Structures are given as structure tokens and as C-alpha cells.
PDB file of C-alpha atoms and ligand atoms in Angstrom:
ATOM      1  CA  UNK A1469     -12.302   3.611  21.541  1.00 65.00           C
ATOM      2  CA  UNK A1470     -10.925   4.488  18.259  1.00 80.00           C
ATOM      3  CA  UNK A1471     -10.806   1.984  15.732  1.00 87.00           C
ATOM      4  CA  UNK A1472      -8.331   1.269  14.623  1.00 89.00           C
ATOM      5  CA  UNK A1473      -5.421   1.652  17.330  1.00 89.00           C
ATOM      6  CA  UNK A1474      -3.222  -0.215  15.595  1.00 91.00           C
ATOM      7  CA  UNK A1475      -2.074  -2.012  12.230  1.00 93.00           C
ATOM      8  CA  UNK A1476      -2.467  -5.457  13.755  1.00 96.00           C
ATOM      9  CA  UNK A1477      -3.547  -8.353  10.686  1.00 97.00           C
ATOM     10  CA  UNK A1478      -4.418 -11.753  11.366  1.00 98.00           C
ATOM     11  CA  UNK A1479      -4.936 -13.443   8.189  1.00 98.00           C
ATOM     12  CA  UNK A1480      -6.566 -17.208   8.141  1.00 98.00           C
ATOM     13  CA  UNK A1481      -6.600 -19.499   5.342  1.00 98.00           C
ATOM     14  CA  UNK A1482      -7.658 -16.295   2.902  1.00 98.00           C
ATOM     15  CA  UNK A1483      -8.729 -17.664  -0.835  1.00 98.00           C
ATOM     16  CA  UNK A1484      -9.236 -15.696  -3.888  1.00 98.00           C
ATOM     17  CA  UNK A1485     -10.488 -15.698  -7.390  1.00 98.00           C
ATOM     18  CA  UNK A1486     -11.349 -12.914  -9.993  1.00 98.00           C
ATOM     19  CA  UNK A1487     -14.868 -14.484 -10.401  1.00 97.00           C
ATOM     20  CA  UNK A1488     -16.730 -16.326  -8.675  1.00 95.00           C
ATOM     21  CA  UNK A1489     -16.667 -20.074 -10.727  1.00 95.00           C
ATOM     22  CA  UNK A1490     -12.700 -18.708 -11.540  1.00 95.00           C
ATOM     23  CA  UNK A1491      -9.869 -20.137 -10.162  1.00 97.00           C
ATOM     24  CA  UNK A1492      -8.844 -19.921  -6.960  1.00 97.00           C
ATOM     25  CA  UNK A1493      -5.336 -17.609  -7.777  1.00 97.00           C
ATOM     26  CA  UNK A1494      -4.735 -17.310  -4.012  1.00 98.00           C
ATOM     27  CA  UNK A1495      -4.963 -20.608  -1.606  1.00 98.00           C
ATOM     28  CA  UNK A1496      -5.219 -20.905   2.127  1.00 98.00           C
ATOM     29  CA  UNK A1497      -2.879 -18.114   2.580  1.00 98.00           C
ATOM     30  CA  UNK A1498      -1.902 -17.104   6.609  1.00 98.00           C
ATOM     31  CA  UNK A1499       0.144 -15.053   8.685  1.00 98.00           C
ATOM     32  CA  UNK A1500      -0.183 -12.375  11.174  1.00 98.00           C
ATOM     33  CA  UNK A1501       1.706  -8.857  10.965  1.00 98.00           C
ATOM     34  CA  UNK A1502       2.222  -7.311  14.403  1.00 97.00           C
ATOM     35  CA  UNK A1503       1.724  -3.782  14.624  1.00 96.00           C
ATOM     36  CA  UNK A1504       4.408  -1.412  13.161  1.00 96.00           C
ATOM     37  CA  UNK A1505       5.743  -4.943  11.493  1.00 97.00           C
ATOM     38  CA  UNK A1506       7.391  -4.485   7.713  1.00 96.00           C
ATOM     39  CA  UNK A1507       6.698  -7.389   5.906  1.00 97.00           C
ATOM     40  CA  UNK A1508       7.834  -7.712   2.099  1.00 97.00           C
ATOM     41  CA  UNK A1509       5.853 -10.109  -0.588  1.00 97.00           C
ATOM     42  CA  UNK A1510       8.179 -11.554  -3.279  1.00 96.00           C
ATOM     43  CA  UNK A1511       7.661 -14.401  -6.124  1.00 96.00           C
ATOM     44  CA  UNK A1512       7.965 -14.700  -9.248  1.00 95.00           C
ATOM     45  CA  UNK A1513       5.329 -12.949 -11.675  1.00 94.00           C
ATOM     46  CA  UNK A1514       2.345 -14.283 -11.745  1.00 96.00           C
ATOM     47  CA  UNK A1515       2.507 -15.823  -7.898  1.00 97.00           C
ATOM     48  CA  UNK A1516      -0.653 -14.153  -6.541  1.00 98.00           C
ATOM     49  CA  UNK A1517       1.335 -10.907  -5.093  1.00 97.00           C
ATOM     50  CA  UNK A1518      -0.726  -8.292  -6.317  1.00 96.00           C
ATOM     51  CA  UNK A1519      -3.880 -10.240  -5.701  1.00 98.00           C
ATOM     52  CA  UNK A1520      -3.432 -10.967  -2.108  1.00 98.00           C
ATOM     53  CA  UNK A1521      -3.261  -7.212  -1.699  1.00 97.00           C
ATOM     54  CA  UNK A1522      -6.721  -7.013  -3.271  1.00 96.00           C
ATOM     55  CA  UNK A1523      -7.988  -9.592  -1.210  1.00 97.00           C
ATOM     56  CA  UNK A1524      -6.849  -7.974   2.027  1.00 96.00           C
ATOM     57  CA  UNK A1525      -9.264  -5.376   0.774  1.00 93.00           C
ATOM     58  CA  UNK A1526     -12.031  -7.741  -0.007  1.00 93.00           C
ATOM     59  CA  UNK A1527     -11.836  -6.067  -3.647  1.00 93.00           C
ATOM     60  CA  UNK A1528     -12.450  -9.871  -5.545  1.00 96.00           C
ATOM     61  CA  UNK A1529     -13.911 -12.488  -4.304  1.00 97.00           C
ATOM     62  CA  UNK A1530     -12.580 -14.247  -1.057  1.00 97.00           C
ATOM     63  CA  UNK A1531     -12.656 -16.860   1.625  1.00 97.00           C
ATOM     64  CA  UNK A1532     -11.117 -16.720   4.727  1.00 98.00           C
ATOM     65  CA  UNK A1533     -10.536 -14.565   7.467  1.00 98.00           C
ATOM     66  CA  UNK A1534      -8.581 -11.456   7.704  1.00 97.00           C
ATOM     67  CA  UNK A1535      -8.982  -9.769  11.401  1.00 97.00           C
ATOM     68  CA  UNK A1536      -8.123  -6.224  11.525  1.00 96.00           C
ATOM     69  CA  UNK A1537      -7.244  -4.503  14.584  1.00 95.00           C
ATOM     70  CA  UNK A1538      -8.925  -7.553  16.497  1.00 94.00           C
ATOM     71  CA  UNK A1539     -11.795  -7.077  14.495  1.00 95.00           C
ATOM     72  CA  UNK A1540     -13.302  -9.759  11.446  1.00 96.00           C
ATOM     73  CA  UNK A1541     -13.026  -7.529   8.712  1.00 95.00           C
ATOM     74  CA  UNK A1542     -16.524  -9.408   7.078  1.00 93.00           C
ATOM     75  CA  UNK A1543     -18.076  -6.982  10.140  1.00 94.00           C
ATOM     76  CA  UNK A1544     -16.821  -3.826   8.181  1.00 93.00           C
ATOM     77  CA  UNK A1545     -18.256  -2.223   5.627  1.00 92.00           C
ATOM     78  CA  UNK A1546     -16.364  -1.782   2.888  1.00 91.00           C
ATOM     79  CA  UNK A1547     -16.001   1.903   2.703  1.00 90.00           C
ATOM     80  CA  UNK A1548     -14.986   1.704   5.994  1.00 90.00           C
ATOM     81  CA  UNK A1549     -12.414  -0.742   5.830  1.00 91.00           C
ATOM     82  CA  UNK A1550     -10.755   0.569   2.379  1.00 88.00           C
ATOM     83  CA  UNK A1551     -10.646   4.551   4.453  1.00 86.00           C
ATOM     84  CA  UNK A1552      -8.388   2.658   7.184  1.00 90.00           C
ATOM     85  CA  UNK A1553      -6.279   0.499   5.253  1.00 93.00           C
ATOM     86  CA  UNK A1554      -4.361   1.927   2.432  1.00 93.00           C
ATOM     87  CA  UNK A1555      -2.936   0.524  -0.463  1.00 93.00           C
ATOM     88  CA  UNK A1556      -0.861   1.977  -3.306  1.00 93.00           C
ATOM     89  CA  UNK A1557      -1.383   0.193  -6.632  1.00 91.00           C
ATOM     90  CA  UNK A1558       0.979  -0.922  -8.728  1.00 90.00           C
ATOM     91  CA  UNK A1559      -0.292   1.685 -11.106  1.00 89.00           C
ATOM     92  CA  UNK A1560      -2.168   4.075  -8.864  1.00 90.00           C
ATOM     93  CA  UNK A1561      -5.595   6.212 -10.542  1.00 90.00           C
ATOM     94  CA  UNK A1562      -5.875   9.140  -9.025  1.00 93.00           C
ATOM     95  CA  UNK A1563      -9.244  11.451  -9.174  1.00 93.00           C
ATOM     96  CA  UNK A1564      -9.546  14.136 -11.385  1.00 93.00           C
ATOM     97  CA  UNK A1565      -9.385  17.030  -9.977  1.00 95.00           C
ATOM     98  CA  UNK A1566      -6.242  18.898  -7.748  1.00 96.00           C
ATOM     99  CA  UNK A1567      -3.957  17.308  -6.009  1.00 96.00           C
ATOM    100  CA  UNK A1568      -5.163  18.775  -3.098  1.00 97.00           C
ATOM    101  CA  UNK A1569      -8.683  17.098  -3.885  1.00 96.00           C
ATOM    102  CA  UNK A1570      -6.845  13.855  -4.137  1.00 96.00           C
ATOM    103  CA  UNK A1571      -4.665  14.409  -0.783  1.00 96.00           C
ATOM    104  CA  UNK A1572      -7.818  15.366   0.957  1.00 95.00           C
ATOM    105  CA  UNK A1573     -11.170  14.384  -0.893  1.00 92.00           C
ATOM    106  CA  UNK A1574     -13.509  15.616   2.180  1.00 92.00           C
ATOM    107  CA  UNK A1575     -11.422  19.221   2.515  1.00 96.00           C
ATOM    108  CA  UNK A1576     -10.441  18.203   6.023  1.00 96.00           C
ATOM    109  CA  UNK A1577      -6.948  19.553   5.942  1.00 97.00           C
ATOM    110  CA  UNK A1578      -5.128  22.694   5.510  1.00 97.00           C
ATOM    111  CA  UNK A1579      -2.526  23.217   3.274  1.00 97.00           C
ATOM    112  CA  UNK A1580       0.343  22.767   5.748  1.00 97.00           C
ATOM    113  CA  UNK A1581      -0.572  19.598   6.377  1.00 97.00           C
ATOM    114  CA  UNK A1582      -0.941  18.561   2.882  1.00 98.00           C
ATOM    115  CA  UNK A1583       2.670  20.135   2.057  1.00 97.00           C
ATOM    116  CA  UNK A1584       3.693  18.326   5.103  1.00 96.00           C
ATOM    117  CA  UNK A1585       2.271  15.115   3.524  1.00 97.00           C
ATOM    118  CA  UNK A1586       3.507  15.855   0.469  1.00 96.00           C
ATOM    119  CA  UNK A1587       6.526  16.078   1.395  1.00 95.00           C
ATOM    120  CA  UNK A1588       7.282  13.130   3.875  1.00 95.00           C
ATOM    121  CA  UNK A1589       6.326  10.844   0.911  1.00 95.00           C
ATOM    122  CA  UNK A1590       9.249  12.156  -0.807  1.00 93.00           C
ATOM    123  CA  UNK A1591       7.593  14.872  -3.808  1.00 93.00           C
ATOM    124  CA  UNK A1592      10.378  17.366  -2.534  1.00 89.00           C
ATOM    125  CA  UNK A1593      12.879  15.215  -3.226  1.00 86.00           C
ATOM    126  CA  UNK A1594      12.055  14.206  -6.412  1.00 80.00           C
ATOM    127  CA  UNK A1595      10.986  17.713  -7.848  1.00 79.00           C
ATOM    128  CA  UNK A1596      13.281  20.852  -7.906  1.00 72.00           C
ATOM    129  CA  UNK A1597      12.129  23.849  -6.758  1.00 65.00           C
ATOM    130  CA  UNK A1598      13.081  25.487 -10.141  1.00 71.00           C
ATOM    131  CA  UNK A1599      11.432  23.010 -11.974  1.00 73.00           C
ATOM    132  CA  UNK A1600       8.417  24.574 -14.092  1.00 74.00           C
ATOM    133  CA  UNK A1601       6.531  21.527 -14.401  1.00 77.00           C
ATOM    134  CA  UNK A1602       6.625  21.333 -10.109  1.00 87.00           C
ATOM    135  CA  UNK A1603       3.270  19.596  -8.875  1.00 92.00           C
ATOM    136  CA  UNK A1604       2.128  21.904  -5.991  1.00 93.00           C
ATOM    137  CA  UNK A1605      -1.016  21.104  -4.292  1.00 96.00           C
ATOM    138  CA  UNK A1606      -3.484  23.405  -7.413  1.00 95.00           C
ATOM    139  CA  UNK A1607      -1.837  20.973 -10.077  1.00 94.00           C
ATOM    140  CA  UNK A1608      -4.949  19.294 -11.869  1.00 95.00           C
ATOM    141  CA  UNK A1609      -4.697  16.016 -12.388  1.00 94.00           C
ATOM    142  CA  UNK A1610      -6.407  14.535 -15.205  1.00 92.00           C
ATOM    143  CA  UNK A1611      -8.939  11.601 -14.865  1.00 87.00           C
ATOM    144  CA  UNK A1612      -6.894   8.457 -13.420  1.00 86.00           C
ATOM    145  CA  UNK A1613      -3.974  10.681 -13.229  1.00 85.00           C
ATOM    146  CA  UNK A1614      -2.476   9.533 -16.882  1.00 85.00           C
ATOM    147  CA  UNK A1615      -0.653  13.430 -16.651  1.00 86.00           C
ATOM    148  CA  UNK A1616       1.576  12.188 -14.144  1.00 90.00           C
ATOM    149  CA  UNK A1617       4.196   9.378 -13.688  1.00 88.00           C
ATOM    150  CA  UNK A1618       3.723   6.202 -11.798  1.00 89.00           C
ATOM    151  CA  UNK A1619       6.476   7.011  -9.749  1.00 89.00           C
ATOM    152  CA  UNK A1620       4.504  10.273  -8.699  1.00 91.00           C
ATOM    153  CA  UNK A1621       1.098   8.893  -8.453  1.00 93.00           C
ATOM    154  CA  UNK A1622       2.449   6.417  -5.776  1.00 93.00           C
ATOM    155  CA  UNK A1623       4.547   9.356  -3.973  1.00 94.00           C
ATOM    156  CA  UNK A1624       0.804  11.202  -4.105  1.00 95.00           C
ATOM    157  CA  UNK A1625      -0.857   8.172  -2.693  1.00 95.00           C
ATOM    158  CA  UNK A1626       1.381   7.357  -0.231  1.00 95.00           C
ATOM    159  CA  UNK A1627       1.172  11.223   1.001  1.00 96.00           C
ATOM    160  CA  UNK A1628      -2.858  10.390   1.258  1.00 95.00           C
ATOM    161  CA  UNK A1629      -1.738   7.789   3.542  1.00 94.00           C
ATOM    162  CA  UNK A1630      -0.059  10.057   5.736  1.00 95.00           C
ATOM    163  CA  UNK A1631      -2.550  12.547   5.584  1.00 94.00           C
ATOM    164  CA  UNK A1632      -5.243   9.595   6.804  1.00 91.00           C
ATOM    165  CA  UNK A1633      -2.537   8.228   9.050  1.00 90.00           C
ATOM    166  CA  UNK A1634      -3.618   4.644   8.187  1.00 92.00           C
ATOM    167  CA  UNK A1635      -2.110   1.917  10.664  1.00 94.00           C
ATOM    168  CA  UNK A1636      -1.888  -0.067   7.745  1.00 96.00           C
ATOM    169  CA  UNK A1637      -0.200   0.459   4.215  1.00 96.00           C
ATOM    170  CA  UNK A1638       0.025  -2.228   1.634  1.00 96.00           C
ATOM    171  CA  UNK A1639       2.275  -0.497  -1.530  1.00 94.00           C
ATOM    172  CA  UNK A1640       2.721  -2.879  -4.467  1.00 93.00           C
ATOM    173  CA  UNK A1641       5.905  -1.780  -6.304  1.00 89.00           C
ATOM    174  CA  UNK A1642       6.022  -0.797  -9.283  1.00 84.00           C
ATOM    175  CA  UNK A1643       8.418  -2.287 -11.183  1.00 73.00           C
ATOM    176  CA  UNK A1644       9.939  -1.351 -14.696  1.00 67.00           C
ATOM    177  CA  UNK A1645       7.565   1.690 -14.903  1.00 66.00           C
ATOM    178  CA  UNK A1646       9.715   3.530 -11.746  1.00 75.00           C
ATOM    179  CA  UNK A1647      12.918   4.130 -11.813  1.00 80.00           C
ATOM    180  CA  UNK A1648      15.363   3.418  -9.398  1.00 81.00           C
ATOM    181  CA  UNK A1649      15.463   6.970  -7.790  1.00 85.00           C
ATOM    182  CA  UNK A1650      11.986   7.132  -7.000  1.00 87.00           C
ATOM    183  CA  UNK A1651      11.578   4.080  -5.819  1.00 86.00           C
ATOM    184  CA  UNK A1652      14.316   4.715  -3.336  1.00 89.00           C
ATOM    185  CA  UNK A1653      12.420   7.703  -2.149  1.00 91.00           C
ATOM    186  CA  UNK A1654       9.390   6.106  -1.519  1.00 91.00           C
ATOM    187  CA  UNK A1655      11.564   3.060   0.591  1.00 90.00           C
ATOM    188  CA  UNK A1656      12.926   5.818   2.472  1.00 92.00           C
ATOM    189  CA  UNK A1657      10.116   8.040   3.347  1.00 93.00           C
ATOM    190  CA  UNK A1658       8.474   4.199   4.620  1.00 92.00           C
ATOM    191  CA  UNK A1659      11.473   3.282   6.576  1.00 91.00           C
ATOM    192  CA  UNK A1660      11.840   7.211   8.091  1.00 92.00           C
ATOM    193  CA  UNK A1661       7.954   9.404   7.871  1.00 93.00           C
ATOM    194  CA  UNK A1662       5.325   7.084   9.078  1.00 93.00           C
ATOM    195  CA  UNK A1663       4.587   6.410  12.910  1.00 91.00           C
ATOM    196  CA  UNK A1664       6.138   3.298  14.521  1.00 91.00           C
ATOM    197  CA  UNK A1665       2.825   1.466  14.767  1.00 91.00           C
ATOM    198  CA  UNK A1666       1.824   1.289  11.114  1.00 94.00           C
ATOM    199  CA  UNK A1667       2.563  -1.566   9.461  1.00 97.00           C
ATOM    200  CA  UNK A1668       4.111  -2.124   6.103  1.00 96.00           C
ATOM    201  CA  UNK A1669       3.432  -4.868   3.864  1.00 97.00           C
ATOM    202  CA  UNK A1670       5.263  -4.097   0.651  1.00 95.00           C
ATOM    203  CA  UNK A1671       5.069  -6.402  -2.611  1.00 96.00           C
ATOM    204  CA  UNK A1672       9.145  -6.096  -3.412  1.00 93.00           C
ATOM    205  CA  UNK A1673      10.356  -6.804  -7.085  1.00 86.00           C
ATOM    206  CA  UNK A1674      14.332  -6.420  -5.565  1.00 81.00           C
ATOM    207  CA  UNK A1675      14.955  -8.662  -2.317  1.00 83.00           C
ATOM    208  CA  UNK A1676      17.422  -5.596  -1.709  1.00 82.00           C
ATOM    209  CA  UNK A1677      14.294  -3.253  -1.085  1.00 85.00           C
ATOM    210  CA  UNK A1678      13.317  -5.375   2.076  1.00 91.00           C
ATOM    211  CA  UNK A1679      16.457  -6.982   3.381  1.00 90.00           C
ATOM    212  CA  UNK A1680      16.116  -4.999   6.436  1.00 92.00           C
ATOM    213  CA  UNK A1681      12.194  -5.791   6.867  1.00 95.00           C
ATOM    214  CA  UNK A1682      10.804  -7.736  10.006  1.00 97.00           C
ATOM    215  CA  UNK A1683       9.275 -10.690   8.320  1.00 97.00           C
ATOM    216  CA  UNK A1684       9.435 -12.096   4.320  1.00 97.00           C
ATOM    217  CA  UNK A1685       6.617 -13.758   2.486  1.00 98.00           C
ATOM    218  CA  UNK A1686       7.480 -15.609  -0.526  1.00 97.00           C
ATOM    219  CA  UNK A1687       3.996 -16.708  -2.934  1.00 98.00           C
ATOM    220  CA  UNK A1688       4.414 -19.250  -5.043  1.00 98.00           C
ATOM    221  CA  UNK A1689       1.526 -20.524  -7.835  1.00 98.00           C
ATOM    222  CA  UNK A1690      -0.469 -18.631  -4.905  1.00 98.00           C
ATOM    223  CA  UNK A1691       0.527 -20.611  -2.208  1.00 98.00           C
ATOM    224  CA  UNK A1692       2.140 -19.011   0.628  1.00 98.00           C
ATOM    225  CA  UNK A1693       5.765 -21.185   0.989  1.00 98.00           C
ATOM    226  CA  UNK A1694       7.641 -18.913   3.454  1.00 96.00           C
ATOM    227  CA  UNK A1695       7.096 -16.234   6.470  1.00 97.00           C
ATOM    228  CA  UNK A1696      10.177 -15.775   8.404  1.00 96.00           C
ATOM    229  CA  UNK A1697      12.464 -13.153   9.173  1.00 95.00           C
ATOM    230  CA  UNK A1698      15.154 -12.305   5.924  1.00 91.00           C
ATOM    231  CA  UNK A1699      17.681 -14.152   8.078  1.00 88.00           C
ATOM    232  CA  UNK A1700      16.092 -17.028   8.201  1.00 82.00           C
ATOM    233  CA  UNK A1701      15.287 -17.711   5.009  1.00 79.00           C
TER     234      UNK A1701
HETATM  235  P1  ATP B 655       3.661  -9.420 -10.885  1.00 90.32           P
HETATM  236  O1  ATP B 655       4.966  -9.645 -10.189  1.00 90.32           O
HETATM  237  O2  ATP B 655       3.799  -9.571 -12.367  1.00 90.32           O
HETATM  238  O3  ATP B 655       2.989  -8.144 -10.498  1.00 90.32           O
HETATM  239  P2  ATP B 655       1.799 -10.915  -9.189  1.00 90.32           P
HETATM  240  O4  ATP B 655       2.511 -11.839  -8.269  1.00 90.32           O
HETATM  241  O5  ATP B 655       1.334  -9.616  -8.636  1.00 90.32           O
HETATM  242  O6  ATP B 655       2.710 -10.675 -10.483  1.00 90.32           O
HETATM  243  P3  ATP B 655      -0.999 -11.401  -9.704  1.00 90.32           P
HETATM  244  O7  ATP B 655      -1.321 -10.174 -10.474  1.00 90.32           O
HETATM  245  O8  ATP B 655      -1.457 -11.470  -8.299  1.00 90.32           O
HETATM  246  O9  ATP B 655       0.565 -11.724  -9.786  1.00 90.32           O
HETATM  247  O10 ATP B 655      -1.602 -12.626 -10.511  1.00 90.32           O
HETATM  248  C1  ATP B 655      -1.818 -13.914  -9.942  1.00 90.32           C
HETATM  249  C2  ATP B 655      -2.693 -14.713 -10.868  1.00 90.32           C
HETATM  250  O11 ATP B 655      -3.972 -14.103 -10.984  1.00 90.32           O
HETATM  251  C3  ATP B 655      -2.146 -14.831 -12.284  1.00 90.32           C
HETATM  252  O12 ATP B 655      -2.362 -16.147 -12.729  1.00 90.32           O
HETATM  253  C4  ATP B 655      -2.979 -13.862 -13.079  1.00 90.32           C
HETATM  254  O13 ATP B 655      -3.135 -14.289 -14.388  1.00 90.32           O
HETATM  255  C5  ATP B 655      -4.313 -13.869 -12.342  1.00 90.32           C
HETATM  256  N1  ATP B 655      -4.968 -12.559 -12.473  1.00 90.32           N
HETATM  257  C6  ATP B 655      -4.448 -11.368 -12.125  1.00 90.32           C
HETATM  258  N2  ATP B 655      -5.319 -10.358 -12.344  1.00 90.32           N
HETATM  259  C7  ATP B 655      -6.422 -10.938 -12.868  1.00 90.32           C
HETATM  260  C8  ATP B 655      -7.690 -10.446 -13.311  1.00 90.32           C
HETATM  261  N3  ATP B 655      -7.982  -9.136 -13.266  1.00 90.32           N
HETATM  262  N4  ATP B 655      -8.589 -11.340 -13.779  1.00 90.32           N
HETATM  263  C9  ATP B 655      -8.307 -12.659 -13.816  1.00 90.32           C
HETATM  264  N5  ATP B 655      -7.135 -13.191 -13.413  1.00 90.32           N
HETATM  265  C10 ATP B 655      -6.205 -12.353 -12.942  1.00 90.32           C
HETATM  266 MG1   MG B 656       1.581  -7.658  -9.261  1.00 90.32          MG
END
């Protein structure tokens, strides 16, 4: 069987620090996400948001258990694990190189289906076809992608995500370096382009992005203090 067949995440007690004698900037946090389950992060700046999306990963130092598709993702290897689960960074570096190359690093796909990508993460919408500055799929991106917005590097990496059909997508908002528009895009192109098994775990800077979401996690000082559905909380 095909691993994995779904975005399930059962996370237990997961710790994290930057280094290893560092503080512990994320404590003891658990929940589970059912498959095709939205679940939006808030807190205030500084509450251990971002991090807990690199510690899903395993990309600083953690303790705890996070179980993936019913399996303990310390039984992954890492390459493995960050293929099948994708996050979008706050601030996304993309690969020098086309974007093709960065929609498809192993030349896997044909160009339909990176156009299709491309365009279910919302690119379309944001570019005009007139436009002579239009990113098509020869565009070169330069090293990290520093030619291109935020707001386009995280419509480009979601479109990987489509391309790889991960189960599971983690996107960290970005927050005063996107503007409204785009973000809107992206919200829509999560709520409307991706299968109804992946999950969504979205780090939300307005509570208005995720009113609609399954489940709400609120971080505080790293602690997790809430996981509920918006109506309950
Ligand atoms: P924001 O809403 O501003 O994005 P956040 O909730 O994502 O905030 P984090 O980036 O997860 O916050 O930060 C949580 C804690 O971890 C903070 O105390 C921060 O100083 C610390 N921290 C974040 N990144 C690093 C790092 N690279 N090295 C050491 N400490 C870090
Ligand atoms: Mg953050």
C-alpha cells in the first residue's frame, strides 16, 4: 500500500528548541487532525506558531511523537517525510533555476500539469495575461527566489504541493509582506483546488481567514491553550 493514503496527524506531547541546551519554545503540544481536517494556528507573535510547523517536520530539535498516516514519523527518513508533507514558509526560497524546475525538480511532469498546478494555486488570478512581467513556467528564478514576491513564491509553492499531491499542507501566512488580494487567492484555491482528504493546517494572522475551518489551535508562550471547533471557542 501506498504511503501515505491519507493526511491523518497524531501529535503527542511534541517539544522543541532551536538548539539543543536552548529553550524549549514549544511544550507538550497535542492534537490530532483527521484527514481532509482544516485546522488554523493563531497567537500572538512570538507564541511558537511558526516553530511548531518546523517541528512537524523534525527541522529543529524535538521530543515527542508526531504519527503520520499511522506511522511514527522517527521511522521516516527525513527526505522522505519532508517529499510527503508540505509546508509553505512564511517567506518561501525557492531554487534557482525555472519555475518549472521548482514545480517539478525530478522532470516528472509535463507542462499541462504544471499550468494546471499553476493555476489551481491561484498564479492566473493574480497575473494578467497582458502583463509583460507574466511568470510562465521558463521564468528563471534567481537563487532563493528574491526576483519574486512573497505572495508569489507561496502561490509557486503551494502549486508544488499540488503537483506532489501531498495529503498534508502546513502554509504559514505571511503577514504584512502579502497583501490582502493574494492572500485571498491562496485561501481560496485551499478551500476550492486540493482533494477532500488533504489536510490543512494553516498558521492564520486574521481569525477571519479560518472562521470557517474544522478545528482552531490557539499557542500561547508555546503552550497549546485551545483545540476546538471556531464555535466553540
Ligand atoms: P509570528 O506570528 O511573529 O510569526 P510565531 O508564533 O511564528 O510568531 P515563532 O517564530 O514560532 O513565533 O517563535 C517562537 C519562539 O521561538 C520565539 O520566542 C522566538 O524568539 C523563538 N525563535 C524563533 N526562531 C528562532 C531561531 N531561529 N532561533 C532561536 N529562537 C527562535
Ligand atoms: Mg511565525
Amino acid at each position: 500500500a501506498y504511503w501515505p493514503s491519507s493526511g491523518d496527524l497524531q501529535v503527542e506531547k511534541l517539544s522543541a528548541r532551536y538548539s539543543p541546551d536552548g529553550p524549549k519554545v514549544l511544550q507538550d503540544v497535542s492534537f490530532h487532525a483527521k484527514p481532509g481536517e482544516r485546522v488554523g494556528i493563531v497567537g500572538r507573535t512570538g507564541s511558537g506558531k511558526s516553530t511548531l510547523t518546523l517541528a512537524l517536520l523534525r527541522c529543529i530539535f524535538t521530543e515527542g511523537t508526531v504519527i503520520y498516516d499511522g506511522i511514527d514519523t522517527k521511522n521516516i527518513n527525513l527526505d522522505a517525510l519532508r517529499l510527503n508533507i508540505t509546508i509553505i514558509p512564511q517567506v518561501p526560497e525557492l531554487l534557482s533555476g525555472s519555475l518549472r524546475h521548482n514545480l517539478d525538480v525530478f522532470g516528472q511532469y509535463g507542462d499541462v500539469t504544471l499550468n494546471d498546478a499553476l493555476r489551481a494555486a491561484g498564479l492566473f488570478s493574480l497575473q494578467k495575461l497582458s502583463d509583460e512581467n507574466r511568470l510562465t513556467l521558463d521564468t528563471e528564478i534567481a537563487s532563493g527566489g528574491g526576483n519574486l514576491s512573497v505572495g508569489q513564491r507561496q502561490i509557486i509553492a503551494l502549486a508544488r504541493a499540488i503537483v506532489r499531491q501531498s495529503k498534508l499542507l502546513i502554509l504559514d501566512e505571511a503577514t504584512s509582506a502579502i497583501d490582502y488580494e493574494t492572500d485571498a487567492i491562496i485561501q481560496s484555491s485551499l478551500r476550492t483546488e486540493l482533494k477532500s482528504d488533504v489536510t490543512v493546517i494553516t498558521v492564520a494572522h486574521r481569525l477571519q481567514t479560518i472562521m470557517d475551518y474544522d478545528k482552531i489551535m490557539v499557542l500561547d508562550a508555546g503552550c497549546l491553550v485551545e483545540y476546538d471547533a471556531p464555535k466553540a471557542l
